[in-house]
Amino acid sequence: MATTKNTAPKTSKSVSKSVKTAVKETKTEKAFEEVTTVKTAEKPVEKCEIQVVPKKKILFVASEAAPFIATGGLAEVVGSLSKALAKDKNYDVRVIVPLYQDVKKEYRKEFRFIGNIFVPLSWRNQYCGIFEYIANNVTFYFVDNEYYFKRPGCYGYYDDGERFAFFCRSVMEILSFINFYPDVLHCHDWQAALSAIYLKTIYCFRPEYQFIRSVFTIHNIEYQGQYSLDILEDLFGIPAEFRYLVEYDRCINLMKGAIECSERFTTVSPTYAGEIKNPYYSHGLDSIVRRNEFKLCGILNGIDPDYYDPATDKALFANYSAKKPQNKAVCKEELQKMLNLPIKPNTPVIAMISRLVAHKGLDLVREVIEQVLRQDVQFVILGTGDSAYENYFNDLAHRYTGKVVSIISFNSDLSRKIYSGADIFLMPSKSEPCGLSQMIASRYGTVAVVRETGGLRDSIIPYGAGGNGFTFRDYNAYDMLYVINEALNVYREGEEWQKLVQRAMTTDFTWAKSADYYLKLYNGMLQ
Ligand code: GLC
């Protein structure tokens, strides 16, 4: 609870005083207001009113959050955006995620058990333990139920629908248990969509929940949470009268439901917000997006500048910064050594760190990479995914020994060694809601070559326009080849390349601006 200081004017000791203090506290709003009246003999009544504005309460609902549990960009954004928002002392920022078996042990042992409740989910009544952990002014809650979450990994189970329905219903029940009714319930991706849906269909009729507003953020429209309509009531516990909110294309579509039920919905870059109105990008949801366009906005993701800092990153072979970039050459040399590539300081290293799936633009790479390899270059790829691509890159590495390295796995330590040791970072995605790798690479002085889509278009500005990287517009292998060659030519110019590296390293990819946009969005909803 907020406290106030009495800043009423000082009076002499001989003067009789009477101080009245009235403290009003409304239970739901937790508003705290102190009115102090000071009476003196000499002066007329002076009244000094101090109003302490209560903190605005934001609750993130998400299926993962770094550093506790992360399978991709979603976790990084939930972790770093909440931290950035909480820097503003006017906001009480909290995050709630499931307590999976794989939540990192080093954090888990510090979690505090704050109690348990039973959560209704249709005819079920399930145990829900609640753990708490505070970091960087953000309060994290973890929802415990071993039946649902004591399994390896986060997703991919036959009952994911039920698991995340339980999670979302738990979120709504936990609000009463912890007596925290957020001003804004900010739900991320389909796994959290049901919280926004339950709010509008079940909970908003309770007085404490009636003023909660919700925002739904789409990190990737490809994954919508689609289920058979048969299980609407039996599994999701949604009354039949609300079927119209979640029904789409003769299925339950949780993402659609959250778009309908939220006051605002957002995407993780402005360009992607425009793209998903188009069937080419929308995975079938464009008509819903267009109909709800009045509440859509795109806000570009940022990265945590402390977490990705080549000056302090312990995973690197040597540290460097934009002001003192010399050690990047050490990182390159050590990387070449480690990967058994010839140690050649003047041979450009092109890197890709990516899930090996079609929308990452791997078909373009497959089509023209051998033309790139005719030149004096080295190519490194790190990632896992579809076996067709895994096999292709393994085969390529086999055929171009000493020139191509393919590492079919994922390892954060190794990825940082590649971000720092490479010269060019290739990311030719067919679609990319935001993408964080191009920002990380740039911060580590590795110049990005990207297709102009989604967040790639919003974060990488073409070299020709005085920007920080290279871009091509159409999803076409030869357009990509053209800009790769352009990048290689500038690389060979030496000095010009160093200027470009500087521009990449000093581009502002922090959350500063975007966190402000989110706060504006929240405040706009609360008026
Ligand atoms: C998803 C998107 C990616 C985005 C990330 C974080 O993983 O595919 O583009 O950067 O979410 O928002």
mmCIF file of N, CA, C and O in Angstrom, residues 67-112:
data_model
loop_
_atom_site.group_PDB
_atom_site.id
_atom_site.type_symbol
_atom_site.label_atom_id
_atom_site.label_comp_id
_atom_site.label_asym_id
_atom_site.label_seq_id
_atom_site.Cartn_x
_atom_site.Cartn_y
_atom_site.Cartn_z
ATOM 1 N N PRO A 67 13.629 -15.412 -17.282
ATOM 2 C CA PRO A 67 14.609 -16.464 -17.508
ATOM 3 C C PRO A 67 14.170 -17.836 -16.983
ATOM 4 O O PRO A 67 14.959 -18.759 -16.993
ATOM 5 N N PHE A 68 12.919 -17.977 -16.545
ATOM 6 C CA PHE A 68 12.515 -19.199 -15.843
ATOM 7 C C PHE A 68 12.300 -20.380 -16.788
ATOM 8 O O PHE A 68 12.720 -21.489 -16.534
ATOM 9 N N ILE A 69 11.577 -20.096 -17.879
ATOM 10 C CA ILE A 69 11.268 -21.163 -18.824
ATOM 11 C C ILE A 69 11.105 -20.509 -20.195
ATOM 12 O O ILE A 69 10.339 -19.564 -20.341
ATOM 13 N N ALA A 70 11.871 -20.981 -21.176
ATOM 14 C CA ALA A 70 11.844 -20.319 -22.478
ATOM 15 C C ALA A 70 12.007 -21.331 -23.594
ATOM 16 O O ALA A 70 12.914 -22.161 -23.559
ATOM 17 N N THR A 71 11.096 -21.278 -24.567
ATOM 18 C CA THR A 71 11.317 -22.084 -25.767
ATOM 19 C C THR A 71 11.482 -21.181 -26.983
ATOM 20 O O THR A 71 11.806 -21.655 -28.064
ATOM 21 N N GLY A 72 11.224 -19.887 -26.821
ATOM 22 C CA GLY A 72 11.346 -18.999 -27.984
ATOM 23 C C GLY A 72 11.208 -17.540 -27.609
ATOM 24 O O GLY A 72 11.326 -17.165 -26.430
ATOM 25 N N GLY A 73 10.918 -16.735 -28.655
ATOM 26 C CA GLY A 73 10.866 -15.279 -28.491
ATOM 27 C C GLY A 73 9.803 -14.817 -27.504
ATOM 28 O O GLY A 73 9.991 -13.817 -26.804
ATOM 29 N N LEU A 74 8.679 -15.548 -27.439
ATOM 30 C CA LEU A 74 7.608 -15.159 -26.524
ATOM 31 C C LEU A 74 8.138 -14.967 -25.102
ATOM 32 O O LEU A 74 7.873 -13.964 -24.446
ATOM 33 N N ALA A 75 8.907 -15.954 -24.633
ATOM 34 C CA ALA A 75 9.424 -15.906 -23.263
ATOM 35 C C ALA A 75 10.320 -14.687 -23.064
ATOM 36 O O ALA A 75 10.248 -13.993 -22.044
ATOM 37 N N GLU A 76 11.149 -14.406 -24.055
ATOM 38 C CA GLU A 76 12.073 -13.276 -23.924
ATOM 39 C C GLU A 76 11.306 -11.966 -23.822
ATOM 40 O O GLU A 76 11.649 -11.077 -23.055
ATOM 41 N N VAL A 77 10.241 -11.874 -24.638
ATOM 42 C CA VAL A 77 9.462 -10.639 -24.636
ATOM 43 C C VAL A 77 8.715 -10.488 -23.307
ATOM 44 O O VAL A 77 8.719 -9.414 -22.701
ATOM 45 N N VAL A 78 8.107 -11.559 -22.831
ATOM 46 C CA VAL A 78 7.380 -11.481 -21.562
ATOM 47 C C VAL A 78 8.345 -11.085 -20.437
ATOM 48 O O VAL A 78 8.044 -10.215 -19.612
ATOM 49 N N GLY A 79 9.525 -11.694 -20.432
ATOM 50 C CA GLY A 79 10.517 -11.378 -19.385
ATOM 51 C C GLY A 79 11.051 -9.961 -19.488
ATOM 52 O O GLY A 79 11.084 -9.229 -18.497
ATOM 53 N N SER A 80 11.427 -9.555 -20.700
ATOM 54 C CA SER A 80 12.098 -8.252 -20.807
ATOM 55 C C SER A 80 11.117 -7.083 -20.861
ATOM 56 O O SER A 80 11.403 -6.010 -20.333
ATOM 57 N N LEU A 81 9.936 -7.276 -21.439
ATOM 58 C CA LEU A 81 8.960 -6.171 -21.466
ATOM 59 C C LEU A 81 8.424 -5.905 -20.050
ATOM 60 O O LEU A 81 8.288 -4.742 -19.644
ATOM 61 N N SER A 82 8.151 -6.962 -19.297
ATOM 62 C CA SER A 82 7.632 -6.732 -17.936
ATOM 63 C C SER A 82 8.663 -5.974 -17.109
ATOM 64 O O SER A 82 8.336 -5.048 -16.368
ATOM 65 N N LYS A 83 9.938 -6.341 -17.296
ATOM 66 C CA LYS A 83 11.009 -5.663 -16.560
ATOM 67 C C LYS A 83 11.077 -4.183 -16.968
ATOM 68 O O LYS A 83 11.202 -3.294 -16.121
ATOM 69 N N ALA A 84 10.943 -3.924 -18.264
ATOM 70 C CA ALA A 84 11.011 -2.537 -18.749
ATOM 71 C C ALA A 84 9.820 -1.724 -18.232
ATOM 72 O O ALA A 84 9.984 -0.570 -17.813
ATOM 73 N N LEU A 85 8.626 -2.318 -18.210
ATOM 74 C CA LEU A 85 7.445 -1.586 -17.734
ATOM 75 C C LEU A 85 7.558 -1.275 -16.250
ATOM 76 O O LEU A 85 7.176 -0.201 -15.785
ATOM 77 N N ALA A 86 8.139 -2.234 -15.519
ATOM 78 C CA ALA A 86 8.212 -2.069 -14.056
ATOM 79 C C ALA A 86 9.225 -1.000 -13.640
ATOM 80 O O ALA A 86 9.276 -0.617 -12.477
ATOM 81 N N LYS A 87 10.018 -0.524 -14.587
ATOM 82 C CA LYS A 87 10.947 0.570 -14.247
ATOM 83 C C LYS A 87 10.173 1.831 -13.918
ATOM 84 O O LYS A 87 10.659 2.696 -13.210
ATOM 85 N N ASP A 88 8.969 1.945 -14.458
ATOM 86 C CA ASP A 88 8.128 3.092 -14.150
ATOM 87 C C ASP A 88 7.417 2.801 -12.825
ATOM 88 O O ASP A 88 6.614 1.870 -12.739
ATOM 89 N N LYS A 89 7.727 3.621 -11.826
ATOM 90 C CA LYS A 89 7.225 3.336 -10.473
ATOM 91 C C LYS A 89 5.710 3.497 -10.341
ATOM 92 O O LYS A 89 5.124 3.182 -9.311
ATOM 93 N N ASN A 90 5.078 4.011 -11.394
ATOM 94 C CA ASN A 90 3.622 4.170 -11.323
ATOM 95 C C ASN A 90 2.872 2.883 -11.682
ATOM 96 O O ASN A 90 1.651 2.888 -11.736
ATOM 97 N N TYR A 91 3.619 1.827 -11.956
ATOM 98 C CA TYR A 91 2.971 0.586 -12.384
ATOM 99 C C TYR A 91 3.396 -0.585 -11.514
ATOM 100 O O TYR A 91 4.574 -0.722 -11.186
ATOM 101 N N ASP A 92 2.421 -1.380 -11.158
ATOM 102 C CA ASP A 92 2.675 -2.612 -10.425
ATOM 103 C C ASP A 92 2.532 -3.729 -11.469
ATOM 104 O O ASP A 92 1.430 -4.021 -11.924
ATOM 105 N N VAL A 93 3.668 -4.296 -11.864
ATOM 106 C CA VAL A 93 3.644 -5.247 -12.979
ATOM 107 C C VAL A 93 3.835 -6.676 -12.460
ATOM 108 O O VAL A 93 4.773 -6.941 -11.696
ATOM 109 N N ARG A 94 2.945 -7.539 -12.841
ATOM 110 C CA ARG A 94 3.047 -8.946 -12.419
ATOM 111 C C ARG A 94 2.861 -9.860 -13.622
ATOM 112 O O ARG A 94 2.258 -9.463 -14.629
ATOM 113 N N VAL A 95 3.395 -11.065 -13.480
ATOM 114 C CA VAL A 95 3.368 -12.028 -14.598
ATOM 115 C C VAL A 95 2.943 -13.373 -14.035
ATOM 116 O O VAL A 95 3.374 -13.750 -12.947
ATOM 117 N N ILE A 96 2.121 -14.088 -14.775
ATOM 118 C CA ILE A 96 1.714 -15.413 -14.291
ATOM 119 C C ILE A 96 1.938 -16.454 -15.386
ATOM 120 O O ILE A 96 1.564 -16.235 -16.535
ATOM 121 N N VAL A 97 2.615 -17.540 -15.020
ATOM 122 C CA VAL A 97 2.943 -18.610 -15.981
ATOM 123 C C VAL A 97 2.762 -19.980 -15.299
ATOM 124 O O VAL A 97 2.758 -20.058 -14.071
ATOM 125 N N PRO A 98 2.647 -21.046 -16.083
ATOM 126 C CA PRO A 98 2.556 -22.383 -15.465
ATOM 127 C C PRO A 98 3.890 -22.806 -14.847
ATOM 128 O O PRO A 98 4.958 -22.409 -15.320
ATOM 129 N N LEU A 99 3.797 -23.614 -13.815
ATOM 130 C CA LEU A 99 5.021 -24.142 -13.193
ATOM 131 C C LEU A 99 5.344 -25.491 -13.852
ATOM 132 O O LEU A 99 4.965 -26.551 -13.366
ATOM 133 N N TYR A 100 6.051 -25.431 -14.980
ATOM 134 C CA TYR A 100 6.417 -26.670 -15.682
ATOM 135 C C TYR A 100 7.542 -27.372 -14.930
ATOM 136 O O TYR A 100 8.307 -26.745 -14.195
ATOM 137 N N GLN A 101 7.668 -28.634 -15.230
ATOM 138 C CA GLN A 101 8.787 -29.408 -14.673
ATOM 139 C C GLN A 101 10.128 -28.768 -15.062
ATOM 140 O O GLN A 101 11.077 -28.777 -14.295
ATOM 141 N N ASP A 102 10.201 -28.201 -16.271
ATOM 142 C CA ASP A 102 11.474 -27.677 -16.764
ATOM 143 C C ASP A 102 11.805 -26.252 -16.314
ATOM 144 O O ASP A 102 12.796 -25.688 -16.782
ATOM 145 N N VAL A 103 10.982 -25.668 -15.450
ATOM 146 C CA VAL A 103 11.351 -24.341 -14.919
ATOM 147 C C VAL A 103 12.698 -24.498 -14.217
ATOM 148 O O VAL A 103 12.907 -25.451 -13.457
ATOM 149 N N LYS A 104 13.623 -23.572 -14.524
ATOM 150 C CA LYS A 104 15.012 -23.772 -14.089
ATOM 151 C C LYS A 104 15.131 -23.919 -12.571
ATOM 152 O O LYS A 104 14.614 -23.102 -11.812
ATOM 153 N N LYS A 105 15.888 -24.959 -12.185
ATOM 154 C CA LYS A 105 16.027 -25.323 -10.767
ATOM 155 C C LYS A 105 16.584 -24.165 -9.939
ATOM 156 O O LYS A 105 16.160 -23.927 -8.826
ATOM 157 N N GLU A 106 17.580 -23.457 -10.527
ATOM 158 C CA GLU A 106 18.231 -22.402 -9.754
ATOM 159 C C GLU A 106 17.247 -21.331 -9.285
ATOM 160 O O GLU A 106 17.423 -20.731 -8.228
ATOM 161 N N TYR A 107 16.185 -21.089 -10.080
ATOM 162 C CA TYR A 107 15.169 -20.121 -9.663
ATOM 163 C C TYR A 107 14.134 -20.805 -8.781
ATOM 164 O O TYR A 107 13.679 -20.254 -7.793
ATOM 165 N N ARG A 108 13.777 -21.992 -9.188
ATOM 166 C CA ARG A 108 12.682 -22.702 -8.543
ATOM 167 C C ARG A 108 12.888 -22.841 -7.038
ATOM 168 O O ARG A 108 11.951 -22.726 -6.256
ATOM 169 N N LYS A 109 14.150 -23.071 -6.674
ATOM 170 C CA LYS A 109 14.385 -23.264 -5.234
ATOM 171 C C LYS A 109 14.173 -21.969 -4.434
ATOM 172 O O LYS A 109 14.049 -22.011 -3.226
ATOM 173 N N GLU A 110 14.115 -20.849 -5.137
ATOM 174 C CA GLU A 110 13.866 -19.572 -4.453
ATOM 175 C C GLU A 110 12.375 -19.204 -4.421
ATOM 176 O O GLU A 110 11.998 -18.204 -3.818
ATOM 177 N N PHE A 111 11.528 -19.966 -5.101
ATOM 178 C CA PHE A 111 10.110 -19.605 -5.151
ATOM 179 C C PHE A 111 9.475 -19.761 -3.770
ATOM 180 O O PHE A 111 9.830 -20.662 -3.012
ATOM 181 N N ARG A 112 8.503 -18.902 -3.480
ATOM 182 C CA ARG A 112 7.807 -18.952 -2.190
ATOM 183 C C ARG A 112 6.393 -19.476 -2.427
ATOM 184 O O ARG A 112 5.663 -18.942 -3.278
#
